[in-house]
Amino acid sequence: MKILSPLRIANEVAPLLAAGADEFYCGLVPPGWKKKFGDAWSNRRHPDAAGVPNEEALAEILAAVGSTPVHVALNSLHYPPGAVEMLAGFGTHLLQDVGVSALIVADTDLLLALLEAGHSGKLHLSSLATATNAASCGFFRDMGVARVILPRHLTLAEIERCMIEGLDYEAFLINDGCVFEEGLCATTHAAGTFCLADGDGLKCMPARVLDQYGFWKWIQNNCGCTTSRGFPLGPCGLCAIPKLQAAGVRYLKVVGREASLERKSASVKLAAVARDIGQNGGDAQSIKEAIIALRGGATLCSESRACYYPDLWPDQRRGAV
Amino acid sequence: MGWGSDALRDVYPDALLTALYFGSEFCQELLPGSSDTETFCAHCAARSLEAVLLTPIVTHKGLGRIDRLLGSLTDRGWFPAVVFNDWGVLELIRKSYPCLPLRMGRLMNRGLRDPRIAMRAIGPGGENTARGAGIRKLATSLGVCAVESDADLEPGYLGSGDDGLERALHVPFTFVASGRNCLEKAAFASTSGGAFTRGLKSGCTAPCRGVYRREIRPDTDKQLWRAGNTLFFTAPQEWISRHLALADRLVFHQQPMP
């Protein structure tokens, strides 16, 4: 199984490779985008905080990675008039001239434009496109998509049932949860993260439910902290690696393009440790023990509170949040 | 709730009722059973109304439910139009139930509906009906007969009508966000827990049916509503008015429904 790491600049390449990254993904805003489209985002993450600064910086990254694949996300859910045409041209340039391995796309019009430009086989379907069943995955495979990035809120059993021949699958592994289904959230982070205040002003809902909701949202937001050893807390699917592998998932996503290098490296390191245990025959429990020993934060694991794939574990107590 | 049926009558005093919508666009747990669906279809047939079944994004479980539902209906001679919001549902119908009219649902329009943001000003050339041209062309090539949306921030997704798709606008509620971690489900869970972290695998008895709650946020003055797993707002009349010129059909919701 391959570990995908986020990155922003070439200086991050060596430490992330050393930590265990097998592939990279990043965001990049086309030249002239801001002048033409203002504050609209060309991909899902903040262009300044999470993106590669410019095309020269991307060239430096590509020079540093050697043969390691680098994918570029052009995965906003929606674009202003004229943006699809610009991004289709930019995507073609990235694939044909710059040497990017693949593009990560969510918007159907952009996907169609890139397919029409002849990039079948070099397109990854973003989780934002919400392919949640085998028939949907088959639809996109037949269009020319090479890899489906599965949405966050699928169980392991549901992931198993998404598998079809002729398609690669990538699954979320660690960091940065979403309160809503990301592809069905019609708000923009450019105006602030909408979901963080969701439910706070809800009328006539039992207080205990809102308390649990608040706690769960806090976990999705990475608990607002790291462990004392510098490892991330928050959504985590490391223990599910053996199951994901058995299901047919070949790529594991470490989330957090805008994170510091330290956080990225720590996340990739955790992922690599878990992946290696899993590939050497270790089970979920042995991964869990190794990760807790390395990272700390045992409490978070004790009741599956932070699990991306909580159906991995049997219910351990009634009332677990 | 603001823009209600009276206001609709003011705009369209002579509007004819032509279709009845049922089902769910937001939650596979809310898909009706075959008996209920048959009752809807019979009700529509008796009144010469088109029966339209709404379907959501689904997992294999939901897809199986839709397959069984449509199999049962077509076996018994009922052929409702189906609104799909999942390409897998489209594929199922094209392959197994090609006689059913297909309508592309509002979740296929991933345009912004952020209640904190003002609607974009109309462009010099009018509404941008080029937006969504690709997906509409794809839909047409796949035999889809209609495109649907609610009032988003940039009118134009429904197109100019030149692509041959009927255009339907859902009013007055626009969805903001939806997902599988459902507050209503959590409130009615037998144990308090698990509804958020472990709730994905647990079943649901659909306690949200008929329930909607007001939600207040300091960062928007729009009327927000929580219904089941989905957050809606009442679209301002100006928003709806901007979309009306692009719609051939209005789908009126009496209350926010997932």
XYZ file of C-alpha atoms in Angstrom:
579
model
C 0.000 0.000 0.000
C 1.180 3.504 -0.822
C 1.067 6.472 1.495
C 0.096 9.820 0.025
C 1.502 12.833 1.742
C 0.463 16.441 1.320
C 3.152 19.004 0.647
C 3.672 22.657 -0.238
C 7.351 23.269 -0.959
C 10.441 21.394 -2.097
C 12.088 21.558 1.325
C 9.389 19.244 2.614
C 10.204 16.492 0.148
C 13.217 14.862 1.815
C 11.777 14.705 5.344
C 8.457 13.389 4.085
C 10.136 10.740 1.950
C 12.225 9.782 4.963
C 9.054 9.543 7.052
C 7.568 7.084 4.572
C 5.714 8.971 1.850
C 5.264 7.090 -1.428
C 3.342 9.717 -3.345
C 2.604 13.414 -2.924
C -0.358 15.639 -3.591
C -0.621 19.395 -3.491
C -2.691 22.352 -4.588
C -1.644 24.994 -7.079
C -3.499 28.053 -8.303
C -3.130 28.818 -12.027
C -1.314 32.028 -12.973
C -3.818 34.848 -13.420
C -6.497 33.062 -11.419
C -6.776 35.591 -8.636
C -6.986 38.527 -11.012
C -9.783 36.879 -12.929
C -11.673 35.031 -10.202
C -10.873 36.941 -7.048
C -11.411 34.966 -3.870
C -12.798 31.861 -5.548
C -10.693 28.795 -4.830
C -9.311 26.563 -7.566
C -9.048 23.649 -5.160
C -10.584 22.692 -1.847
C -7.930 24.149 0.433
C -6.892 27.713 1.065
C -4.615 28.807 -1.800
C -2.184 30.707 0.412
C -2.094 28.531 3.507
C -2.215 25.149 1.793
C -1.100 25.609 -1.801
C 2.222 25.388 -3.583
C 3.171 29.070 -3.968
C 3.646 29.056 -7.736
C 4.645 26.976 -10.720
C 8.351 27.501 -10.083
C 7.905 26.023 -6.632
C 6.146 23.059 -8.200
C 9.073 22.584 -10.581
C 11.399 22.531 -7.587
C 9.220 19.925 -5.927
C 9.237 17.765 -9.045
C 13.010 18.041 -9.265
C 13.326 16.985 -5.630
C 10.961 14.013 -5.689
C 12.683 12.091 -8.477
C 10.354 9.362 -9.658
C 7.878 9.748 -6.795
C 4.463 10.691 -8.221
C 3.053 14.143 -7.511
C -0.656 14.801 -7.992
C -2.232 18.249 -8.159
C -5.669 18.935 -6.729
C -8.067 20.986 -8.851
C -10.976 19.897 -6.735
C -13.285 22.715 -5.865
C -16.925 21.733 -5.954
C -17.924 24.742 -8.000
C -16.285 27.298 -10.250
C -17.128 30.786 -11.474
C -17.796 31.416 -15.163
C -14.739 30.785 -17.294
C -12.845 28.899 -14.629
C -13.398 25.415 -16.037
C -11.868 26.448 -19.349
C -8.854 27.962 -17.594
C -8.383 24.942 -15.348
C -8.709 22.482 -18.217
C -5.901 24.289 -20.008
C -3.844 24.546 -16.854
C -4.370 20.877 -16.069
C -3.248 19.920 -19.555
C -0.132 22.022 -19.084
C 0.620 20.383 -15.730
C 0.272 16.894 -17.144
C 1.968 17.403 -20.489
C 4.625 20.013 -19.833
C 5.338 20.094 -16.120
C 5.383 16.391 -15.336
C 2.609 16.056 -12.796
C 1.380 12.458 -12.493
C -2.328 13.040 -12.115
C -4.998 15.618 -11.368
C -7.519 15.338 -8.544
C -10.893 16.596 -9.756
C -14.359 16.951 -8.245
C -16.410 19.163 -10.564
C -18.139 17.216 -13.332
C -17.731 19.931 -15.947
C -13.980 20.104 -15.291
C -13.713 16.333 -15.344
C -15.482 16.232 -18.696
C -13.267 18.978 -20.097
C -10.108 17.155 -19.021
C -11.372 13.897 -20.477
C -12.140 15.657 -23.720
C -8.578 16.979 -23.689
C -7.373 13.389 -23.687
C -6.312 12.893 -20.072
C -8.177 9.694 -19.426
C -6.154 7.557 -17.026
C -4.515 10.529 -15.342
C -7.517 11.737 -13.418
C -8.325 10.941 -9.813
C -11.865 11.475 -8.632
C -11.874 13.617 -5.512
C -13.765 12.437 -2.455
C -15.917 15.510 -3.004
C -17.507 13.779 -5.973
C -19.046 11.292 -3.482
C -18.693 7.996 -5.298
C -20.196 5.800 -2.578
C -21.174 2.625 -4.396
C -19.799 0.289 -7.047
C -22.186 1.471 -9.749
C -21.079 5.052 -9.248
C -17.429 4.010 -9.281
C -18.098 2.073 -12.483
C -19.665 5.126 -14.053
C -16.523 7.161 -13.430
C -14.179 4.334 -14.450
C -15.971 4.024 -17.766
C -15.583 7.760 -18.283
C -11.807 7.458 -17.862
C -11.104 8.053 -14.174
C -8.112 6.044 -12.949
C -8.531 6.331 -9.194
C -11.436 7.004 -6.878
C -10.746 8.755 -3.590
C -13.433 7.378 -1.326
C -15.435 9.848 0.771
C -14.700 9.953 4.493
C -18.007 8.751 5.812
C -18.068 5.207 4.545
C -17.776 2.131 6.695
C -15.268 -0.584 5.896
C -18.135 -2.818 4.817
C -19.363 -0.117 2.448
C -15.871 0.398 1.076
C -15.617 -3.302 0.334
C -18.786 -3.034 -1.700
C -17.419 -0.154 -3.767
C -14.677 -2.284 -5.267
C -14.710 -3.037 -8.985
C -12.094 -4.128 -11.480
C -10.090 -1.584 -13.422
C -10.032 1.151 -10.820
C -7.619 2.148 -8.071
C -8.927 3.234 -4.691
C -7.604 5.710 -2.163
C -8.955 6.045 1.377
C -8.601 8.624 4.115
C -6.152 7.526 6.756
C -5.431 10.292 9.227
C -6.281 13.909 10.190
C -8.907 16.524 9.379
C -12.401 15.149 9.615
C -15.488 16.695 8.104
C -18.711 17.273 9.996
C -20.863 17.040 6.902
C -20.308 14.938 3.827
C -17.693 17.126 2.210
C -19.176 16.833 -1.256
C -22.571 17.883 0.080
C -21.395 20.922 1.964
C -22.382 23.917 -0.133
C -20.571 26.425 2.072
C -17.103 27.798 1.548
C -14.210 27.848 3.983
C -13.275 31.163 2.428
C -16.007 32.633 4.641
C -14.827 30.685 7.694
C -15.401 27.040 8.577
C -19.178 26.868 8.715
C -19.523 23.551 10.504
C -17.571 24.523 13.601
C -20.541 26.569 14.841
C -23.143 24.191 13.479
C -25.739 23.134 16.022
C -24.791 25.785 18.562
C -28.018 27.675 17.964
C -30.280 24.719 17.361
C -33.623 24.963 19.089
C -35.363 22.160 20.948
C -32.580 19.609 20.685
C -31.627 17.772 23.906
C -28.560 19.322 25.509
C -26.820 15.949 25.818
C -27.013 15.484 22.050
C -25.582 18.924 21.401
C -22.819 18.239 23.917
C -21.913 15.010 22.142
C -22.090 16.773 18.817
C -19.744 19.473 20.070
C -17.296 16.886 21.353
C -17.401 14.990 18.093
C -16.854 18.180 16.090
C -13.860 18.944 18.283
C -12.367 15.568 17.378
C -13.030 16.175 13.675
C -11.102 19.398 14.106
C -8.067 17.449 15.348
C -8.854 18.125 19.016
C -7.221 21.486 18.542
C -3.853 20.094 19.560
C -1.144 17.479 19.179
C 0.171 14.971 21.684
C 3.088 15.970 23.884
C 5.258 13.940 21.525
C 4.257 16.081 18.582
C 1.899 13.649 16.878
C -1.534 14.663 15.633
C -4.750 13.825 17.377
C -8.038 13.660 15.586
C -9.607 11.426 12.949
C -7.528 8.315 12.364
C -7.930 5.084 10.421
C -4.500 3.537 10.992
C -5.799 0.351 12.602
C -8.046 -0.268 9.600
C -5.121 -0.691 7.210
C -5.310 -4.505 7.115
C -9.027 -4.334 6.344
C -8.547 -1.628 3.759
C -5.826 -3.670 2.133
C -7.990 -6.767 2.096
C -10.793 -4.742 0.543
C -8.550 -3.632 -2.312
C -7.565 -0.104 -1.280
C -4.017 0.553 -2.483
C -3.540 4.208 -1.537
C -3.790 5.818 1.886
C -4.270 9.542 2.249
C -2.588 11.596 4.952
C -4.643 14.779 5.119
C -3.458 18.324 5.804
C -1.831 20.318 3.035
C -1.730 23.429 5.173
C -0.153 21.695 8.173
C 3.366 22.408 9.323
C 6.148 20.146 8.098
C 6.434 18.750 11.619
C 2.795 17.720 11.632
C 2.958 16.319 8.128
C 6.068 14.313 8.962
C 4.618 12.994 12.197
C 1.429 11.965 10.400
C 3.309 10.214 7.594
C 5.504 8.470 10.147
C 2.453 7.112 11.966
C 0.981 6.008 8.671
C 4.178 4.245 7.626
C 4.528 2.430 10.945
C 0.934 1.228 10.730
C 1.237 0.294 7.063
C 4.390 -1.732 7.671
C 2.842 -3.619 10.565
C -0.220 -4.327 8.463
C 1.739 -5.478 5.441
C 3.787 -7.788 7.626
C 0.690 -9.559 8.814
C -0.083 -7.487 11.900
C -3.707 -7.061 12.843
C -5.677 -4.014 13.980
C -4.914 -4.573 17.638
C -1.158 -4.762 17.085
C -1.281 -1.564 15.036
C -3.307 0.139 17.744
C -0.795 -0.823 20.432
C 2.178 0.287 18.355
C 0.580 3.607 17.462
C -0.412 4.391 21.026
C 3.113 3.540 22.156
C 4.547 5.897 19.585
C 1.998 8.699 19.610
C 0.353 8.628 23.009
C -3.295 9.668 23.271
C -4.571 6.258 24.384
C -7.841 7.672 25.674
C -8.836 8.802 22.247
C -8.530 5.238 20.987
C -10.215 3.555 23.909
C -13.764 3.994 22.650
C -13.194 4.477 18.947
C -13.863 8.147 19.423
C -11.539 9.271 16.677
C -11.919 6.370 14.270
C -12.393 7.078 10.599
C -13.639 3.493 10.352
C -15.288 2.753 13.709
C -16.943 -0.417 12.440
C -13.525 -2.012 12.774
C -14.072 -2.361 16.490
C -16.927 -3.934 18.418
C -18.902 -1.618 20.680
C -17.042 -1.477 23.955
C -19.623 0.200 26.111
C -23.067 1.607 25.911
C -23.146 5.307 25.447
C -19.782 5.692 23.796
C -19.574 8.906 21.875
C -41.652 30.376 7.215
C -41.616 33.326 4.886
C -41.898 32.416 1.258
C -44.796 30.003 1.463
C -47.677 28.788 -0.654
C -49.483 32.137 -0.543
C -46.505 33.908 -2.021
C -46.262 31.207 -4.638
C -49.867 31.820 -5.586
C -49.121 35.522 -5.874
C -46.418 34.811 -8.415
C -48.228 32.024 -10.221
C -51.977 32.444 -9.587
C -52.892 30.084 -12.406
C -50.167 27.526 -11.908
C -51.362 23.997 -12.439
C -50.417 21.134 -10.213
C -48.764 18.679 -12.572
C -46.666 16.338 -10.456
C -46.243 14.976 -6.946
C -42.791 14.328 -5.536
C -42.054 11.754 -2.854
C -39.030 9.894 -1.493
C -35.847 11.541 -0.226
C -32.893 13.304 -1.778
C -30.757 13.368 1.338
C -30.999 10.084 3.229
C -31.289 6.519 2.050
C -32.954 5.584 5.328
C -35.928 7.686 4.245
C -36.596 5.862 0.995
C -40.196 4.682 0.995
C -41.225 1.065 0.811
C -42.942 -0.399 -2.212
C -46.404 -0.283 -0.652
C -46.157 3.425 0.170
C -44.678 4.169 -3.215
C -47.431 2.291 -4.946
C -49.984 4.299 -3.003
C -48.293 7.507 -4.159
C -48.301 6.316 -7.750
C -51.968 5.335 -7.580
C -52.829 8.677 -6.018
C -51.036 10.462 -8.839
C -52.616 8.323 -11.544
C -56.091 8.982 -10.187
C -55.474 12.718 -10.485
C -53.548 12.693 -13.745
C -50.397 13.845 -11.982
C -46.876 12.768 -12.757
C -45.407 10.623 -9.967
C -41.795 11.552 -9.192
C -39.609 9.493 -6.879
C -36.732 11.350 -5.221
C -33.560 9.357 -4.494
C -30.407 10.337 -2.577
C -26.726 9.513 -2.742
C -26.535 5.884 -1.709
C -24.258 3.129 -0.547
C -24.697 -0.406 -1.865
C -27.440 -0.832 0.704
C -29.415 2.121 -0.598
C -28.802 1.120 -4.179
C -30.179 -2.329 -3.409
C -33.242 -0.764 -1.839
C -33.879 1.374 -4.889
C -33.400 -1.636 -7.141
C -35.939 -3.665 -5.187
C -38.341 -0.750 -5.017
C -38.233 -0.060 -8.730
C -38.415 -3.756 -9.531
C -41.555 -4.100 -7.461
C -43.131 -0.987 -8.941
C -42.455 -1.795 -12.567
C -43.626 -5.381 -12.062
C -46.933 -3.963 -10.897
C -47.224 -1.519 -13.746
C -46.071 1.691 -12.108
C -43.493 3.821 -13.874
C -42.678 6.946 -11.855
C -40.089 9.435 -12.970
C -36.964 9.117 -10.837
C -34.831 12.002 -9.595
C -31.261 10.738 -9.218
C -28.540 12.407 -7.191
C -26.030 9.590 -7.556
C -24.462 8.415 -10.791
C -24.798 4.853 -9.539
C -28.567 5.270 -9.352
C -28.534 6.624 -12.893
C -26.577 3.575 -14.047
C -28.967 1.217 -12.269
C -31.983 2.757 -13.960
C -30.415 2.968 -17.388
C -29.463 -0.689 -17.268
C -32.404 -2.236 -15.446
C -35.329 0.165 -15.766
C -34.831 2.085 -19.006
C -38.535 2.813 -19.251
C -38.419 5.175 -16.253
C -38.009 8.891 -16.983
C -34.831 10.253 -15.421
C -34.438 13.638 -13.786
C -31.060 14.936 -12.572
C -31.468 16.003 -8.952
C -30.426 19.155 -7.174
C -27.465 17.553 -5.391
C -25.794 17.151 -8.765
C -25.540 20.933 -8.749
C -22.656 21.487 -6.358
C -22.898 25.273 -6.569
C -22.438 27.469 -3.520
C -25.380 27.867 -1.163
C -23.585 29.421 1.755
C -26.177 31.341 3.799
C -23.509 33.738 5.029
C -22.810 35.048 1.541
C -24.753 37.411 -0.666
C -25.952 36.281 -4.052
C -23.662 37.153 -6.927
C -24.732 40.132 -8.972
C -26.242 39.415 -12.330
C -23.618 39.510 -15.075
C -23.611 41.881 -18.056
C -24.962 39.104 -20.239
C -27.614 38.016 -17.781
C -27.441 34.861 -15.704
C -24.543 32.565 -16.471
C -26.395 29.713 -18.128
C -23.091 28.239 -19.304
C -22.506 26.975 -15.789
C -23.268 23.276 -15.722
C -23.254 23.048 -19.523
C -20.986 20.016 -19.375
C -23.060 18.049 -16.909
C -26.273 18.931 -18.734
C -24.784 17.764 -22.031
C -23.683 14.548 -20.371
C -27.137 14.094 -18.852
C -28.802 14.628 -22.224
C -26.527 12.061 -23.843
C -27.540 9.562 -21.149
C -31.244 9.972 -21.740
C -32.027 12.287 -18.837
C -35.109 14.421 -19.477
C -34.888 17.097 -16.772
C -32.481 18.999 -14.571
C -33.397 20.210 -11.091
C -31.929 22.594 -8.556
C -32.790 24.795 -5.659
C -31.915 28.490 -5.479
C -28.139 28.723 -5.201
C -25.860 31.729 -5.132
C -25.291 31.920 -8.849
C -28.428 31.414 -10.934
C -27.780 29.771 -14.265
C -27.138 26.103 -13.549
C -30.543 25.114 -14.928
C -29.435 26.487 -18.293
C -31.281 28.268 -21.020
C -33.408 25.300 -21.961
C -31.651 24.908 -25.311
C -30.292 21.507 -24.359
C -33.770 20.025 -24.286
C -33.864 19.401 -20.550
C -36.921 20.441 -18.609
C -35.818 22.699 -15.732
C -37.247 22.379 -12.247
C -36.628 24.694 -9.312
C -37.189 23.550 -5.732
C -38.644 26.299 -3.538
C -38.457 27.812 -1.008
C -35.810 25.785 0.852
C -32.210 25.629 -0.266
C -29.949 23.003 1.231
C -26.769 24.147 2.969
C -25.076 20.927 3.966
C -25.924 17.305 4.508
C -24.190 14.209 5.768
C -24.469 10.918 7.547
C -23.863 12.154 11.078
C -27.413 13.029 11.976
C -28.497 14.954 15.058
C -32.045 13.604 14.885
C -30.750 10.071 14.757
C -28.520 10.834 17.729
C -31.402 12.286 19.695
C -33.457 9.148 19.268
C -30.666 6.603 19.612
C -31.345 3.991 22.288
C -27.890 4.611 23.687
C -26.708 8.156 23.626
C -23.626 7.237 21.808
C -22.282 6.231 18.765
C -24.581 8.345 16.721
C -21.707 10.456 15.528
C -18.649 8.257 15.690
C -20.185 4.835 15.395
C -23.501 5.792 13.913
C -22.568 5.066 10.330
C -23.154 1.385 10.818
C -26.243 1.587 12.989
C -29.735 1.508 11.592
C -32.236 4.317 11.716
C -35.967 4.324 12.329
C -36.333 7.699 10.624
C -37.455 9.687 13.678
C -36.952 12.839 11.628
C -40.078 12.318 9.527
C -42.123 15.479 9.752
C -39.671 17.115 12.153
C -37.792 20.310 11.448
C -36.147 22.711 13.866
C -35.093 26.304 13.736
C -31.385 26.970 13.942
C -29.977 30.399 14.759
C -26.492 31.538 13.808
C -24.946 34.906 14.474
C -23.236 34.954 11.096
C -26.371 34.908 8.957
C -29.816 36.442 9.104
C -31.332 33.753 6.912
C -33.883 31.388 8.382
C -32.039 28.137 8.955
C -33.810 24.820 9.405
C -32.520 21.473 10.558
C -34.468 18.598 9.080
C -33.006 15.157 9.619
C -29.436 14.999 8.389
C -29.652 18.220 6.396
C -29.480 21.918 7.060
C -31.654 24.180 4.903
C -32.463 27.843 4.730
C -35.453 29.667 3.390
C -34.217 31.241 0.192
C -34.887 34.966 0.078
C -37.536 35.950 -2.415
C -34.935 37.792 -4.476
C -32.939 34.613 -4.848
C -35.954 32.676 -6.007
C -37.044 35.421 -8.355
C -33.635 35.351 -10.052
C -34.039 31.628 -10.682
C -37.666 31.657 -11.743
C -36.975 32.862 -15.255
C -34.858 29.761 -15.808
C -37.410 27.258 -14.533
C -40.109 25.341 -16.363
C -41.395 23.694 -13.196
C -41.529 24.709 -9.556
C -41.279 22.013 -6.940
C -42.886 23.468 -3.853
C -41.937 22.116 -0.424
C -44.316 22.909 2.372
C -41.624 22.347 4.963
C -37.916 21.538 5.040
C -37.555 17.816 4.370
C -34.441 15.694 4.032
